[in-house]
Amino acid sequence: MYLRYHLLSCVILAIVLFPFFNYYSLLVFILGFFIDLDHYLYDVITTRKLSLSTSYKIHMNKEHEIKDQLHIFHTIEFIAAFLILTIISNNVYLIIVSTGLLLHLILDYIYEIYLIMIKKEKLKQTRASSLILWMLRH
């Protein structure tokens, strides 16, 4: 999904949460928007290039095929561990950050469903949903 949509949705959610949490509502951005840094980290590790703009262009190029990318913050293990930590700690700040995480993931899944079912596109760039399964494949 395009970063502008994640940014816009985080801004809207932060505005909605602001009357309840004041400036702490900005914590939504930690995992609501910046979770996609794992795309960049994967590119740095695999290509050994530090260019953020090159990484962004690669991921936005729908013709560029990259299968089974490991975006660590998008794996079921990270998500489960973070949500369990949030529930156990019952920390309001972690709850706000988790809200941003869930918003991001929901938008990602909606976008993938849209591409596959509505636009009938075959995804040329895929990511691993599980760290453990990815490690077993590599």
Coordinates of C-alpha atoms in Angstrom, one line a residue:
M1 CA 0.0 0.0 0.0
Y2 CA 1.1 3.5 -0.7
L3 CA 2.7 5.3 2.2
R4 CA 0.4 8.4 1.7
Y5 CA -2.6 6.2 2.7
H6 CA -0.9 5.0 5.8
L7 CA 0.1 8.5 6.7
L8 CA -3.4 9.9 6.1
S9 CA -5.1 7.1 8.1
C10 CA -2.7 7.7 11.0
V11 CA -3.3 11.4 10.9
I12 CA -7.1 10.8 11.0
L13 CA -6.8 8.2 13.8
A14 CA -4.5 10.6 15.8
I15 CA -7.1 13.4 15.4
V16 CA -9.9 11.1 16.6
L17 CA -7.8 9.9 19.6
F18 CA -6.5 13.4 20.5
P19 CA -9.5 14.5 22.7
F20 CA -8.9 11.4 24.9
F21 CA -5.1 11.1 24.9
N22 CA -3.8 14.6 23.9
Y23 CA -0.4 14.5 22.3
Y24 CA 0.1 10.8 23.2
S25 CA -2.3 10.1 20.3
L26 CA 0.7 10.7 18.1
L27 CA 2.0 7.3 19.3
V28 CA -0.2 5.9 16.5
F29 CA 2.5 6.8 14.1
I30 CA 5.1 4.5 15.7
L31 CA 3.6 1.3 14.2
G32 CA 0.9 2.8 12.1
F33 CA 3.3 4.5 9.7
F34 CA 6.9 3.6 10.7
I35 CA 6.2 -0.1 10.7
D36 CA 7.1 -0.1 7.0
L37 CA 10.7 0.6 7.9
D38 CA 11.1 -3.2 7.8
H39 CA 10.8 -2.9 4.0
Y40 CA 13.9 -0.7 4.0
L41 CA 15.7 -2.9 6.5
Y42 CA 15.1 -5.9 4.2
D43 CA 16.4 -4.0 1.2
V44 CA 19.5 -2.8 3.1
I45 CA 20.3 -6.4 4.2
T46 CA 19.7 -8.0 0.8
T47 CA 21.1 -5.3 -1.5
R48 CA 23.7 -3.7 0.8
K49 CA 22.5 -0.3 -0.4
L50 CA 21.5 2.4 2.0
S51 CA 19.4 4.5 -0.4
L52 CA 15.9 5.1 1.0
S53 CA 14.7 6.5 -2.3
T54 CA 15.9 3.4 -4.3
S55 CA 14.2 1.1 -1.8
Y56 CA 11.0 3.0 -2.1
K57 CA 11.1 3.0 -5.9
I58 CA 11.7 -0.8 -5.9
H59 CA 8.7 -1.4 -3.7
M60 CA 6.5 0.9 -5.7
N61 CA 7.4 -0.7 -9.0
K62 CA 4.6 -3.2 -9.7
E63 CA 6.6 -4.8 -12.5
H64 CA 9.6 -5.6 -10.2
E65 CA 9.2 -9.1 -8.9
I66 CA 10.4 -9.9 -5.4
K67 CA 9.0 -13.0 -3.7
D68 CA 9.0 -14.0 -0.1
Q69 CA 10.4 -10.8 1.4
L70 CA 11.0 -10.8 5.1
H71 CA 9.3 -7.7 6.5
I72 CA 9.9 -8.6 10.2
F73 CA 7.3 -6.2 11.7
H74 CA 4.6 -7.7 9.4
T75 CA 5.1 -11.3 10.6
I76 CA 2.6 -13.1 12.7
E77 CA 5.2 -13.7 15.4
F78 CA 6.0 -10.0 15.8
I79 CA 2.3 -9.1 15.7
A80 CA 1.3 -11.8 18.2
A81 CA 4.2 -11.0 20.6
F82 CA 3.4 -7.2 20.5
L83 CA -0.3 -7.7 21.0
I84 CA 0.3 -10.2 23.9
L85 CA 2.7 -7.7 25.5
T86 CA 0.1 -5.0 25.1
I87 CA -2.6 -7.0 26.7
I88 CA -0.5 -8.3 29.5
S89 CA 1.0 -4.9 30.4
N90 CA -2.4 -3.1 30.0
N91 CA -0.3 0.0 29.3
V92 CA -2.3 2.8 27.6
Y93 CA 0.6 3.9 25.5
L94 CA 1.1 0.4 24.1
I95 CA -2.6 0.2 23.4
I96 CA -2.3 3.4 21.3
V97 CA 0.7 2.0 19.5
S98 CA -1.1 -1.3 18.9
T99 CA -4.1 0.6 17.5
G100 CA -1.7 2.1 14.9
L101 CA -0.3 -1.4 14.2
L102 CA -3.7 -2.9 13.7
L103 CA -4.8 0.0 11.5
H104 CA -1.7 -0.4 9.3
L105 CA -2.2 -4.2 8.9
I106 CA -5.9 -3.9 8.2
L107 CA -5.1 -1.3 5.4
D108 CA -2.4 -3.6 4.0
Y109 CA -4.8 -6.6 3.8
I110 CA -7.6 -4.5 2.3
Y111 CA -5.2 -3.3 -0.4
E112 CA -4.1 -6.8 -1.2
I113 CA -7.6 -8.1 -1.4
Y114 CA -8.5 -5.1 -3.7
L115 CA -5.6 -5.9 -6.0
I116 CA -6.3 -9.6 -6.2
M117 CA -10.1 -9.7 -6.2
I118 CA -11.1 -6.4 -7.8
K119 CA -8.3 -5.5 -10.1
K120 CA -7.5 -9.2 -10.7
E121 CA -3.7 -8.6 -10.5
K122 CA -1.2 -11.2 -9.7
L123 CA 1.1 -9.9 -6.9
K124 CA 4.7 -9.8 -8.1
Q125 CA 6.0 -8.7 -4.7
T126 CA 5.1 -10.9 -1.8
R127 CA 6.2 -11.1 1.8
A128 CA 6.5 -13.9 4.3
S129 CA 3.7 -14.0 6.8
S130 CA 5.7 -16.0 9.3
L131 CA 9.3 -15.6 10.5
I132 CA 9.6 -19.3 11.4
L133 CA 8.3 -20.5 8.1
W134 CA 10.5 -18.1 6.2
M135 CA 13.6 -19.4 8.1
L136 CA 12.6 -23.0 7.3
R137 CA 12.4 -22.1 3.6
H138 CA 15.8 -20.4 3.6

